[in-house]
mmCIF file of C-alpha atoms in Angstrom:
data_model
loop_
_atom_site.group_PDB
_atom_site.id
_atom_site.type_symbol
_atom_site.label_atom_id
_atom_site.label_comp_id
_atom_site.label_asym_id
_atom_site.label_seq_id
_atom_site.Cartn_x
_atom_site.Cartn_y
_atom_site.Cartn_z
ATOM 1 C CA MET A 17 -31.547 44.716 7.549
ATOM 2 C CA ASN A 18 -32.184 41.619 5.416
ATOM 3 C CA HIS A 19 -29.974 41.480 2.304
ATOM 4 C CA THR A 20 -30.579 37.841 1.361
ATOM 5 C CA LYS A 21 -32.836 38.587 -1.619
ATOM 6 C CA GLU A 22 -30.019 40.515 -3.290
ATOM 7 C CA ILE A 23 -27.620 37.584 -3.150
ATOM 8 C CA PRO A 24 -27.360 35.247 -6.194
ATOM 9 C CA ASP A 25 -28.223 31.594 -5.578
ATOM 10 C CA SER A 26 -25.453 29.995 -7.636
ATOM 11 C CA PRO A 27 -21.911 29.276 -6.345
ATOM 12 C CA GLU A 28 -20.304 31.313 -9.146
ATOM 13 C CA GLY A 29 -22.709 34.212 -8.772
ATOM 14 C CA LEU A 30 -22.278 34.145 -5.003
ATOM 15 C CA ALA A 31 -18.473 34.464 -5.244
ATOM 16 C CA ASP A 32 -18.801 37.379 -7.706
ATOM 17 C CA TYR A 33 -21.435 39.030 -5.508
ATOM 18 C CA ILE A 34 -19.195 38.947 -2.411
ATOM 19 C CA ALA A 35 -16.220 40.160 -4.477
ATOM 20 C CA ASP A 36 -18.245 43.128 -5.764
ATOM 21 C CA GLU A 37 -19.536 43.955 -2.291
ATOM 22 C CA LEU A 38 -16.088 43.865 -0.670
ATOM 23 C CA GLY A 39 -14.090 45.041 -3.680
ATOM 24 C CA CYS A 40 -11.620 42.139 -3.569
ATOM 25 C CA PRO A 41 -11.072 38.566 -4.861
ATOM 26 C CA VAL A 42 -13.121 35.804 -3.209
ATOM 27 C CA THR A 43 -13.010 31.986 -3.101
ATOM 28 C CA ILE A 44 -15.573 29.574 -1.699
ATOM 29 C CA GLU A 45 -14.275 26.152 -0.716
ATOM 30 C CA ASP A 46 -15.528 23.019 1.024
ATOM 31 C CA ALA A 47 -14.341 21.783 4.418
ATOM 32 C CA ASN A 48 -11.418 19.956 2.800
ATOM 33 C CA HIS A 49 -10.264 23.076 0.911
ATOM 34 C CA ARG A 50 -11.508 22.079 -2.537
ATOM 35 C CA ILE A 51 -12.736 25.028 -4.567
ATOM 36 C CA LEU A 52 -16.498 25.332 -5.001
ATOM 37 C CA SER A 53 -16.271 28.655 -6.869
ATOM 38 C CA TYR A 54 -14.141 31.761 -7.159
ATOM 39 C CA SER A 55 -14.755 35.311 -8.289
ATOM 40 C CA LYS A 56 -13.656 36.858 -11.577
ATOM 41 C CA HIS A 57 -12.080 39.689 -9.545
ATOM 42 C CA GLU A 58 -8.347 39.121 -10.197
ATOM 43 C CA THR A 59 -6.683 42.423 -9.254
ATOM 44 C CA ASN A 60 -3.502 42.152 -7.160
ATOM 45 C CA VAL A 61 -3.990 38.488 -6.262
ATOM 46 C CA ASP A 62 -1.343 36.847 -4.064
ATOM 47 C CA ASP A 63 0.550 33.590 -4.596
ATOM 48 C CA ALA A 64 -1.694 31.555 -2.281
ATOM 49 C CA ARG A 65 -4.828 32.452 -4.275
ATOM 50 C CA THR A 66 -3.138 31.825 -7.633
ATOM 51 C CA ALA A 67 -1.913 28.375 -6.568
ATOM 52 C CA THR A 68 -5.317 27.501 -5.116
ATOM 53 C CA ILE A 69 -7.200 28.366 -8.309
ATOM 54 C CA MET A 70 -4.707 26.544 -10.512
ATOM 55 C CA ARG A 71 -5.016 23.348 -8.455
ATOM 56 C CA ARG A 72 -8.727 23.754 -7.621
ATOM 57 C CA LYS A 73 -7.598 23.014 -4.057
ATOM 58 C CA VAL A 74 -5.651 24.925 -1.418
ATOM 59 C CA PRO A 75 -1.997 23.734 -1.432
ATOM 60 C CA GLU A 76 -0.969 21.667 1.585
ATOM 61 C CA ARG A 77 1.773 24.110 2.616
ATOM 62 C CA VAL A 78 -0.828 26.906 2.761
ATOM 63 C CA VAL A 79 -3.185 24.772 4.876
ATOM 64 C CA ASN A 80 -0.324 23.846 7.213
ATOM 65 C CA GLY A 81 0.683 27.502 7.538
ATOM 66 C CA LEU A 82 -2.894 28.504 8.405
ATOM 67 C CA TRP A 83 -3.028 25.828 11.124
ATOM 68 C CA LYS A 84 0.373 26.851 12.472
ATOM 69 C CA GLU A 85 -0.773 30.477 12.804
ATOM 70 C CA GLY A 86 -3.985 29.424 14.552
ATOM 71 C CA VAL A 87 -6.272 30.589 11.741
ATOM 72 C CA MET A 88 -7.886 27.219 10.992
ATOM 73 C CA GLY A 89 -8.405 26.463 14.665
ATOM 74 C CA GLU A 90 -10.309 29.744 15.024
ATOM 75 C CA LEU A 91 -12.400 29.072 11.902
ATOM 76 C CA PHE A 92 -13.402 25.650 13.196
ATOM 77 C CA GLU A 93 -14.669 27.247 16.398
ATOM 78 C CA SER A 94 -16.187 30.578 15.264
ATOM 79 C CA THR A 95 -19.301 31.563 13.311
ATOM 80 C CA SER A 96 -18.065 35.149 12.926
ATOM 81 C CA PRO A 97 -15.722 36.580 10.271
ATOM 82 C CA VAL A 98 -12.041 36.097 11.103
ATOM 83 C CA PHE A 99 -9.459 38.722 10.122
ATOM 84 C CA VAL A 100 -6.187 37.154 8.961
ATOM 85 C CA SER A 101 -2.899 39.064 8.872
ATOM 86 C CA PRO A 102 -0.420 38.377 6.044
ATOM 87 C CA ILE A 103 1.639 35.170 6.244
ATOM 88 C CA PRO A 104 4.510 35.789 3.801
ATOM 89 C CA SER A 105 5.994 32.289 4.226
ATOM 90 C CA ILE A 106 3.004 30.776 2.399
ATOM 91 C CA GLY A 107 2.348 33.659 0.012
ATOM 92 C CA LEU A 108 -0.800 34.795 1.839
ATOM 93 C CA GLY A 109 -1.875 38.434 2.036
ATOM 94 C CA ASN A 110 -4.592 40.011 4.181
ATOM 95 C CA ARG A 111 -7.774 37.959 4.399
ATOM 96 C CA ILE A 112 -11.219 37.993 5.867
ATOM 97 C CA ALA A 113 -12.568 34.468 6.235
ATOM 98 C CA ILE A 114 -15.810 33.019 7.505
ATOM 99 C CA SER A 115 -16.781 29.410 8.126
ATOM 100 C CA VAL A 116 -19.913 27.999 6.515
ATOM 101 C CA TRP A 117 -21.885 26.093 9.150
ATOM 102 C CA LYS A 118 -24.814 23.703 9.288
ATOM 103 C CA ASN A 119 -25.781 23.061 12.894
ATOM 104 C CA LYS A 120 -22.442 22.062 14.499
ATOM 105 C CA GLU A 121 -20.695 21.020 11.288
ATOM 106 C CA VAL A 122 -18.281 23.161 9.270
ATOM 107 C CA LEU A 123 -19.213 22.700 5.607
ATOM 108 C CA GLY A 124 -16.613 25.035 4.124
ATOM 109 C CA PHE A 125 -15.114 28.509 4.089
ATOM 110 C CA ILE A 126 -15.367 31.831 2.254
ATOM 111 C CA TRP A 127 -12.074 33.698 1.814
ATOM 112 C CA ALA A 128 -11.751 37.335 0.746
ATOM 113 C CA GLN A 129 -8.313 38.754 -0.127
ATOM 114 C CA THR A 130 -8.819 42.223 1.312
ATOM 115 C CA GLU A 131 -5.303 43.739 1.241
ATOM 116 C CA GLU A 132 -5.881 47.436 2.030
ATOM 117 C CA VAL A 133 -9.667 47.339 1.586
ATOM 118 C CA LYS A 134 -11.640 48.658 4.542
ATOM 119 C CA VAL A 135 -14.654 46.507 5.332
ATOM 120 C CA SER A 136 -17.741 48.023 6.931
ATOM 121 C CA THR A 137 -20.108 46.446 9.437
ATOM 122 C CA GLU A 138 -22.779 46.273 6.716
ATOM 123 C CA GLN A 139 -20.400 44.438 4.378
ATOM 124 C CA LEU A 140 -19.527 41.942 7.122
ATOM 125 C CA GLU A 141 -23.245 41.283 7.609
ATOM 126 C CA LYS A 142 -23.591 40.570 3.893
ATOM 127 C CA LEU A 143 -20.660 38.153 4.196
ATOM 128 C CA ARG A 144 -22.504 36.336 6.995
ATOM 129 C CA GLU A 145 -25.640 36.100 4.871
ATOM 130 C CA ALA A 146 -23.590 34.897 1.912
ATOM 131 C CA SER A 147 -22.211 32.103 4.110
ATOM 132 C CA ARG A 148 -25.767 30.967 4.821
ATOM 133 C CA ILE A 149 -26.476 30.852 1.073
ATOM 134 C CA ALA A 150 -23.215 28.963 0.479
ATOM 135 C CA ALA A 151 -24.357 26.384 3.039
ATOM 136 C CA ARG A 152 -27.161 25.278 0.669
ATOM 137 C CA HIS A 153 -24.696 24.405 -2.078
ATOM 138 C CA LEU A 154 -22.179 22.803 0.243
ATOM 139 C CA ILE A 155 -24.893 20.660 1.861
ATOM 140 C CA LYS A 156 -25.886 19.311 -1.550
ATOM 141 C CA GLN A 157 -22.248 18.603 -2.353
ATOM 142 C CA ARG A 158 -21.728 16.935 1.027
ATOM 143 C CA ASP A 159 -24.823 14.735 0.701
ATOM 144 C CA ARG A 160 -23.825 13.555 -2.785
ATOM 145 C CA LYS A 161 -20.367 12.759 -1.502
ATOM 146 C CA ARG A 162 -21.698 10.899 1.545
ATOM 147 C CA LYS A 163 -23.972 8.714 -0.548
ATOM 148 C CA ASN A 164 -21.094 7.736 -2.802
ATOM 149 C CA GLU A 165 -18.843 7.188 0.237
ATOM 150 C CA GLU A 166 -21.369 4.727 1.680
ATOM 151 C CA ASN A 167 -21.261 2.674 -1.526
ATOM 152 C CA VAL A 168 -17.459 2.844 -1.631
ATOM 153 C CA GLN A 169 -17.177 1.810 2.025
ATOM 154 C CA GLU A 170 -19.401 -1.246 1.533
ATOM 155 C CA PHE A 171 -17.276 -2.291 -1.451
ATOM 156 C CA ILE A 172 -13.993 -1.761 0.411
ATOM 157 C CA TRP A 173 -15.176 -3.785 3.417
ATOM 158 C CA GLN A 174 -15.919 -6.635 1.047
ATOM 159 C CA LEU A 175 -12.396 -6.363 -0.373
ATOM 160 C CA PHE A 176 -10.885 -6.285 3.117
ATOM 161 C CA ASN A 177 -12.748 -9.449 4.043
ATOM 162 C CA GLY A 178 -12.030 -11.304 0.789
ATOM 163 C CA ALA A 179 -15.719 -11.490 -0.066
ATOM 164 C CA ILE A 180 -15.223 -10.882 -3.808
ATOM 165 C CA ALA A 181 -13.046 -13.586 -5.362
ATOM 166 C CA SER A 182 -13.395 -12.707 -9.035
ATOM 167 C CA GLN A 183 -11.218 -9.954 -10.518
ATOM 168 C CA THR A 184 -13.933 -9.388 -13.107
ATOM 169 C CA GLU A 185 -16.479 -8.726 -10.363
ATOM 170 C CA ILE A 186 -14.051 -6.440 -8.524
ATOM 171 C CA ASP A 187 -13.509 -4.384 -11.702
ATOM 172 C CA LYS A 188 -17.259 -4.173 -12.257
ATOM 173 C CA ARG A 189 -17.982 -3.000 -8.718
ATOM 174 C CA ALA A 190 -15.125 -0.485 -8.856
ATOM 175 C CA ARG A 191 -16.627 1.065 -11.990
ATOM 176 C CA GLN A 192 -20.059 1.235 -10.359
ATOM 177 C CA VAL A 193 -18.738 3.274 -7.408
ATOM 178 C CA ASP A 194 -16.261 5.215 -9.574
ATOM 179 C CA LEU A 195 -13.222 3.978 -7.627
ATOM 180 C CA SER A 196 -9.802 3.595 -9.235
ATOM 181 C CA LEU A 197 -7.815 0.602 -7.969
ATOM 182 C CA LYS A 198 -4.818 1.045 -10.256
ATOM 183 C CA GLY A 199 -1.329 1.194 -8.766
ATOM 184 C CA HIS A 200 -0.149 0.011 -5.357
ATOM 185 C CA LEU A 201 -2.856 -0.568 -2.751
ATOM 186 C CA CYS A 202 -2.438 -0.806 1.002
ATOM 187 C CA VAL A 203 -4.558 -1.047 4.154
ATOM 188 C CA VAL A 204 -3.654 1.486 6.857
ATOM 189 C CA ILE A 205 -5.258 1.351 10.318
ATOM 190 C CA PHE A 206 -5.133 4.016 13.017
ATOM 191 C CA GLU A 207 -6.053 2.774 16.482
ATOM 192 C CA PHE A 208 -7.173 5.304 19.100
ATOM 193 C CA THR A 209 -6.914 4.443 22.782
ATOM 194 C CA GLU A 210 -10.397 5.857 23.395
ATOM 195 C CA ALA A 211 -13.669 5.930 21.473
ATOM 196 C CA ILE A 212 -13.519 8.442 18.625
ATOM 197 C CA THR A 213 -15.404 11.605 19.600
ATOM 198 C CA PRO A 214 -17.124 13.805 16.975
ATOM 199 C CA THR A 215 -14.286 16.330 17.297
ATOM 200 C CA VAL A 216 -11.578 13.718 16.750
ATOM 201 C CA LYS A 217 -13.533 12.189 13.861
ATOM 202 C CA ARG A 218 -13.942 15.603 12.224
ATOM 203 C CA HIS A 219 -10.240 16.379 12.424
ATOM 204 C CA ALA A 220 -9.194 12.854 11.418
ATOM 205 C CA SER A 221 -11.439 13.007 8.343
ATOM 206 C CA TYR A 222 -10.094 16.453 7.538
ATOM 207 C CA LEU A 223 -6.500 15.206 7.734
ATOM 208 C CA THR A 224 -7.125 12.232 5.455
ATOM 209 C CA GLU A 225 -8.515 14.655 2.880
ATOM 210 C CA THR A 226 -5.753 17.246 3.133
ATOM 211 C CA LEU A 227 -2.571 15.173 3.541
ATOM 212 C CA HIS A 228 -1.139 14.505 0.098
ATOM 213 C CA GLN A 229 1.394 11.678 0.587
ATOM 214 C CA THR A 230 -0.940 9.066 -0.906
ATOM 215 C CA ASN A 231 -4.379 8.962 -2.478
ATOM 216 C CA ILE A 232 -6.990 7.906 0.096
ATOM 217 C CA ALA A 233 -9.331 5.681 -1.906
ATOM 218 C CA GLY A 234 -11.640 5.113 1.048
ATOM 219 C CA ARG A 235 -11.954 5.565 4.821
ATOM 220 C CA MET A 236 -14.131 3.968 7.498
ATOM 221 C CA PHE A 237 -14.507 4.579 11.236
ATOM 222 C CA ASP A 238 -15.622 2.318 14.047
ATOM 223 C CA ASP A 239 -15.542 2.853 17.827
ATOM 224 C CA ASN A 240 -11.802 3.436 18.086
ATOM 225 C CA HIS A 241 -10.328 2.680 14.659
ATOM 226 C CA LEU A 242 -9.905 4.534 11.396
ATOM 227 C CA TYR A 243 -9.405 2.243 8.367
ATOM 228 C CA LEU A 244 -7.893 3.613 5.167
ATOM 229 C CA LEU A 245 -7.427 2.139 1.711
ATOM 230 C CA THR A 246 -4.500 3.997 0.173
ATOM 231 C CA ARG A 247 -3.412 4.048 -3.451
ATOM 232 C CA THR A 248 -0.080 5.148 -4.919
ATOM 233 C CA LYS A 249 1.468 5.085 -8.362
ATOM 234 C CA GLU A 250 3.409 1.956 -9.235
ATOM 235 C CA GLU A 251 6.695 3.798 -9.725
ATOM 236 C CA THR A 252 6.650 5.359 -6.226
ATOM 237 C CA ASP A 253 8.192 4.105 -2.970
ATOM 238 C CA THR A 254 4.872 3.152 -1.407
ATOM 239 C CA ALA A 255 6.330 1.995 1.922
ATOM 240 C CA THR A 256 8.081 5.318 2.535
ATOM 241 C CA LEU A 257 4.997 7.324 1.494
ATOM 242 C CA THR A 258 2.782 5.245 3.784
ATOM 243 C CA GLN A 259 5.118 5.687 6.746
ATOM 244 C CA THR A 260 5.200 9.439 6.084
ATOM 245 C CA LEU A 261 1.394 9.497 5.992
ATOM 246 C CA ILE A 262 1.239 7.769 9.377
ATOM 247 C CA GLU A 263 3.850 10.098 10.892
ATOM 248 C CA ASP A 264 2.195 13.252 9.553
ATOM 249 C CA PHE A 265 -1.302 12.154 10.568
ATOM 250 C CA THR A 266 -0.326 11.396 14.179
ATOM 251 C CA LYS A 267 1.842 14.523 14.439
ATOM 252 C CA LYS A 268 -0.821 16.895 13.117
ATOM 253 C CA LEU A 269 -3.569 15.324 15.228
ATOM 254 C CA LYS A 270 -1.421 16.038 18.283
ATOM 255 C CA GLU A 271 -0.577 19.594 17.156
ATOM 256 C CA ARG A 272 -4.129 20.574 16.259
ATOM 257 C CA ILE A 273 -6.246 19.013 18.994
ATOM 258 C CA GLY A 274 -3.678 17.692 21.478
ATOM 259 C CA PHE A 275 -4.576 14.054 20.790
ATOM 260 C CA GLU A 276 -1.523 11.841 21.380
ATOM 261 C CA GLU A 277 -2.828 8.330 21.943
ATOM 262 C CA VAL A 278 -3.070 6.949 18.416
ATOM 263 C CA ARG A 279 -1.135 4.155 16.689
ATOM 264 C CA GLY A 280 -0.830 3.818 12.927
ATOM 265 C CA VAL A 281 0.095 0.590 11.115
ATOM 266 C CA TYR A 282 -0.131 -0.871 7.625
ATOM 267 C CA GLY A 283 -0.203 -4.266 5.934
ATOM 268 C CA LYS A 284 1.017 -5.736 2.694
ATOM 269 C CA ILE A 285 1.488 -3.396 -0.260
ATOM 270 C CA CYS A 286 -0.638 -4.999 -2.984
ATOM 271 C CA SER A 287 -0.406 -4.904 -6.759
ATOM 272 C CA THR A 288 -3.969 -6.235 -7.105
ATOM 273 C CA PRO A 289 -7.150 -5.591 -5.057
ATOM 274 C CA LYS A 290 -7.587 -9.368 -4.625
ATOM 275 C CA GLU A 291 -4.759 -9.230 -2.070
ATOM 276 C CA LEU A 292 -6.340 -6.548 0.119
ATOM 277 C CA ASP A 293 -7.736 -9.107 2.561
ATOM 278 C CA ILE A 294 -4.117 -10.135 3.261
ATOM 279 C CA SER A 295 -3.083 -6.507 3.770
ATOM 280 C CA TYR A 296 -6.029 -5.993 6.154
ATOM 281 C CA GLN A 297 -5.247 -9.093 8.236
ATOM 282 C CA GLN A 298 -1.567 -8.136 8.394
ATOM 283 C CA ALA A 299 -2.369 -4.635 9.643
ATOM 284 C CA LEU A 300 -4.622 -6.107 12.339
ATOM 285 C CA LYS A 301 -1.816 -8.487 13.283
ATOM 286 C CA VAL A 302 0.612 -5.594 13.754
ATOM 287 C CA LEU A 303 -1.834 -3.883 16.129
ATOM 288 C CA GLU A 304 -2.327 -7.135 18.058
ATOM 289 C CA MET A 305 1.419 -7.717 18.439
ATOM 290 C CA LYS A 306 2.075 -4.086 19.424
ATOM 291 C CA ALA A 307 -0.533 -4.433 22.171
ATOM 292 C CA GLN A 308 1.065 -7.653 23.445
ATOM 293 C CA HIS A 309 4.681 -6.466 23.135
ATOM 294 C CA PRO A 310 4.539 -2.665 23.414
ATOM 295 C CA GLU A 311 8.178 -1.952 24.254
ATOM 296 C CA PRO A 312 10.072 -3.995 21.612
ATOM 297 C CA LEU A 313 7.525 -3.072 18.920
ATOM 298 C CA LYS A 314 7.178 0.581 19.916
ATOM 299 C CA HIS A 315 8.513 1.827 16.577
ATOM 300 C CA THR A 316 7.145 -0.965 14.368
ATOM 301 C CA ASP A 317 4.378 0.111 11.982
ATOM 302 C CA ASN A 318 4.179 -2.652 9.377
ATOM 303 C CA PHE A 319 3.937 -6.421 9.071
ATOM 304 C CA GLN A 320 7.314 -6.939 7.386
ATOM 305 C CA ASP A 321 9.129 -5.297 10.296
ATOM 306 C CA LEU A 322 7.469 -7.567 12.876
ATOM 307 C CA GLY A 323 10.168 -10.136 12.151
ATOM 308 C CA VAL A 324 9.780 -13.211 14.338
ATOM 309 C CA TYR A 325 6.737 -11.649 16.032
ATOM 310 C CA GLN A 326 4.798 -12.499 12.845
ATOM 311 C CA PHE A 327 4.849 -16.171 13.772
ATOM 312 C CA LEU A 328 4.484 -16.222 17.563
ATOM 313 C CA ASP A 329 0.809 -17.206 17.591
ATOM 314 C CA GLU A 330 1.353 -20.052 15.127
ATOM 315 C CA ILE A 331 4.334 -21.395 17.083
ATOM 316 C CA ALA A 332 2.419 -21.069 20.377
ATOM 317 C CA ARG A 333 -0.506 -23.068 18.953
ATOM 318 C CA LEU A 334 1.900 -25.774 17.760
ATOM 319 C CA TYR A 335 3.535 -25.922 21.201
ATOM 320 C CA GLU A 336 0.134 -26.221 22.876
ATOM 321 C CA LYS A 337 -0.938 -28.972 20.490
ATOM 322 C CA GLU A 338 2.241 -30.959 21.136
ATOM 323 C CA GLY A 339 2.479 -30.131 24.858
ATOM 324 C CA PHE A 340 5.946 -28.669 24.334
ATOM 325 C CA GLN A 341 7.851 -26.888 27.102
ATOM 326 C CA ASN A 342 11.355 -25.465 26.801
ATOM 327 C CA GLU A 343 13.471 -27.424 29.300
ATOM 328 C CA THR A 344 16.051 -24.640 29.653
ATOM 329 C CA ILE A 345 13.389 -22.100 30.608
ATOM 330 C CA GLN A 346 11.746 -24.533 33.026
ATOM 331 C CA ALA A 347 15.086 -25.247 34.714
ATOM 332 C CA ILE A 348 15.811 -21.522 35.166
ATOM 333 C CA ARG A 349 12.307 -20.900 36.500
ATOM 334 C CA THR A 350 12.731 -23.703 39.044
ATOM 335 C CA TYR A 351 16.073 -22.255 40.155
ATOM 336 C CA ASP A 352 14.578 -18.767 40.549
ATOM 337 C CA HIS A 353 11.680 -20.157 42.582
ATOM 338 C CA LYS A 354 13.968 -22.042 44.970
ATOM 339 C CA ASN A 355 16.558 -19.279 45.346
ATOM 340 C CA ASN A 356 14.428 -16.139 44.921
ATOM 341 C CA GLY A 357 16.608 -15.414 41.882
ATOM 342 C CA HIS A 358 16.379 -13.246 38.784
ATOM 343 C CA MET A 359 17.971 -15.526 36.224
ATOM 344 C CA LEU A 360 14.977 -15.732 33.840
ATOM 345 C CA GLU A 361 14.570 -11.960 33.887
ATOM 346 C CA THR A 362 18.289 -11.615 33.169
ATOM 347 C CA LEU A 363 18.211 -14.028 30.229
ATOM 348 C CA ARG A 364 15.183 -12.255 28.788
ATOM 349 C CA ALA A 365 16.901 -8.858 28.984
ATOM 350 C CA PHE A 366 20.147 -10.216 27.509
ATOM 351 C CA LEU A 367 18.424 -11.745 24.482
ATOM 352 C CA SER A 368 16.042 -8.789 24.010
ATOM 353 C CA HIS A 369 19.045 -6.456 23.785
ATOM 354 C CA ASN A 370 20.700 -8.567 21.092
ATOM 355 C CA SER A 371 23.240 -10.065 23.522
ATOM 356 C CA ASN A 372 24.540 -6.618 24.471
ATOM 357 C CA SER A 373 25.618 -7.049 28.090
ATOM 358 C CA HIS A 374 25.912 -3.332 28.829
ATOM 359 C CA GLN A 375 22.466 -2.445 27.472
ATOM 360 C CA ALA A 376 20.872 -5.445 29.181
ATOM 361 C CA ALA A 377 22.478 -4.556 32.527
ATOM 362 C CA LYS A 378 21.332 -0.944 32.141
ATOM 363 C CA SER A 379 17.736 -2.034 31.514
ATOM 364 C CA LEU A 380 17.859 -4.139 34.718
ATOM 365 C CA HIS A 381 19.571 -1.373 36.714
ATOM 366 C CA ILE A 382 22.445 -3.671 37.663
ATOM 367 C CA HIS A 383 26.203 -3.611 37.067
ATOM 368 C CA THR A 384 27.496 -5.341 33.934
ATOM 369 C CA ASN A 385 29.623 -7.682 36.083
ATOM 370 C CA THR A 386 26.484 -8.767 37.935
ATOM 371 C CA LEU A 387 24.797 -9.582 34.642
ATOM 372 C CA LEU A 388 27.839 -11.538 33.400
ATOM 373 C CA TYR A 389 27.862 -13.530 36.631
ATOM 374 C CA ARG A 390 24.193 -14.397 36.209
ATOM 375 C CA LEU A 391 24.753 -15.518 32.621
ATOM 376 C CA LYS A 392 27.530 -17.841 33.835
ATOM 377 C CA ARG A 393 25.152 -19.285 36.436
ATOM 378 C CA ILE A 394 22.551 -19.856 33.687
ATOM 379 C CA ARG A 395 25.149 -21.824 31.689
ATOM 380 C CA ASP A 396 26.026 -23.851 34.787
ATOM 381 C CA ILE A 397 22.360 -24.561 35.612
ATOM 382 C CA THR A 398 21.186 -25.465 32.111
ATOM 383 C CA GLY A 399 24.206 -26.144 29.947
ATOM 384 C CA ALA A 400 22.867 -23.585 27.464
ATOM 385 C CA ASP A 401 25.388 -22.223 24.965
ATOM 386 C CA LEU A 402 24.592 -18.498 24.716
ATOM 387 C CA ASN A 403 27.177 -18.081 21.968
ATOM 388 C CA ASP A 404 25.218 -20.371 19.638
ATOM 389 C CA ALA A 405 22.946 -18.329 17.330
ATOM 390 C CA ASN A 406 20.409 -21.128 16.856
ATOM 391 C CA GLU A 407 20.091 -21.793 20.576
ATOM 392 C CA LYS A 408 19.772 -18.085 21.387
ATOM 393 C CA THR A 409 17.098 -17.628 18.715
ATOM 394 C CA LYS A 410 15.137 -20.585 20.043
ATOM 395 C CA LEU A 411 15.345 -19.270 23.616
ATOM 396 C CA PHE A 412 14.336 -15.763 22.481
ATOM 397 C CA ILE A 413 11.212 -17.033 20.686
ATOM 398 C CA ASP A 414 10.224 -19.347 23.527
ATOM 399 C CA LEU A 415 10.634 -16.572 26.080
ATOM 400 C CA LEU A 416 8.348 -14.331 23.998
ATOM 401 C CA ILE A 417 5.718 -17.078 23.968
ATOM 402 C CA ASP A 418 6.287 -17.718 27.669
ATOM 403 C CA THR A 419 5.616 -14.069 28.573
#
């Protein structure tokens, strides 16, 4: 039986229609859990619905709870209504939910708070037809958003590349694309080890919309990178919020689709959009250094924490220009070559572990006494003073460049 002609063609009317048909409150939301419309039916509503309507968006704790219970995963895979049991920890009662699809894309969801209401097969069919009507409205909303996103992305790329020098011009362009650049700004980059598939892109986009640590002013994808421009209020601890965003993003991507191979980094926290090209270059630098020195920089996610690694390329170029070679390192290398030794490896481990003999020996799988003997031989061979902070620092940097 075809019921489509009975169904109102406005978002508000559609929500009320479904509520009347099922005898319970209904909300219609987009794929990022922003409310498109909700019914006037307000009898016995639960905490999750009340909070959603008040915020015009589903609270993050509710979204997280739905993912944890497997509800969202099912909705992203199914075109049929999904029956949801109560989840008291997030204030959610009984629900029937259905995804709104267009081809292979989820545009949004319809949620009905059913409680003790019995739903017939005919009512479920009307819910399916209502989802097809909802798709029309959500497609229009999506297309408007995409067009604006394209304009925002072009503007942000220009900021990242320092192509707009005038603050006046930046302010003008920001107004044209309706983008607020007030507060602290920062470039965040997520690097995936493989090309981003449609599934990964869908979930990554979803996460950037639903995680609330910072405001995502813009996002762009390429083959294996996701670039974000984040914005936070001036009085907040932007570094901590950005690190939390990176941690939550990578954690939830692993939990929801089993994707583990992703690195998140960020650059300078800027007080003006004119500095975003610096933040962008710094974030790229962190990724480059993490790729070159994966073990020591395993837990580094920002430019400030790179320490001496910030300057390795510049020092290496200076050395190349001047034809410089560290005589101590060359002498140890010559000794190792003649005696099939491990002195250079030992020195590298000792300095990398902040002169901690026990940790260095452990990393080399040798006894501490063996390591101490090798360090004495290094002093004998080169005359190096490994108790001198300046000399140790110089050797540490030159060994990093020599890698």
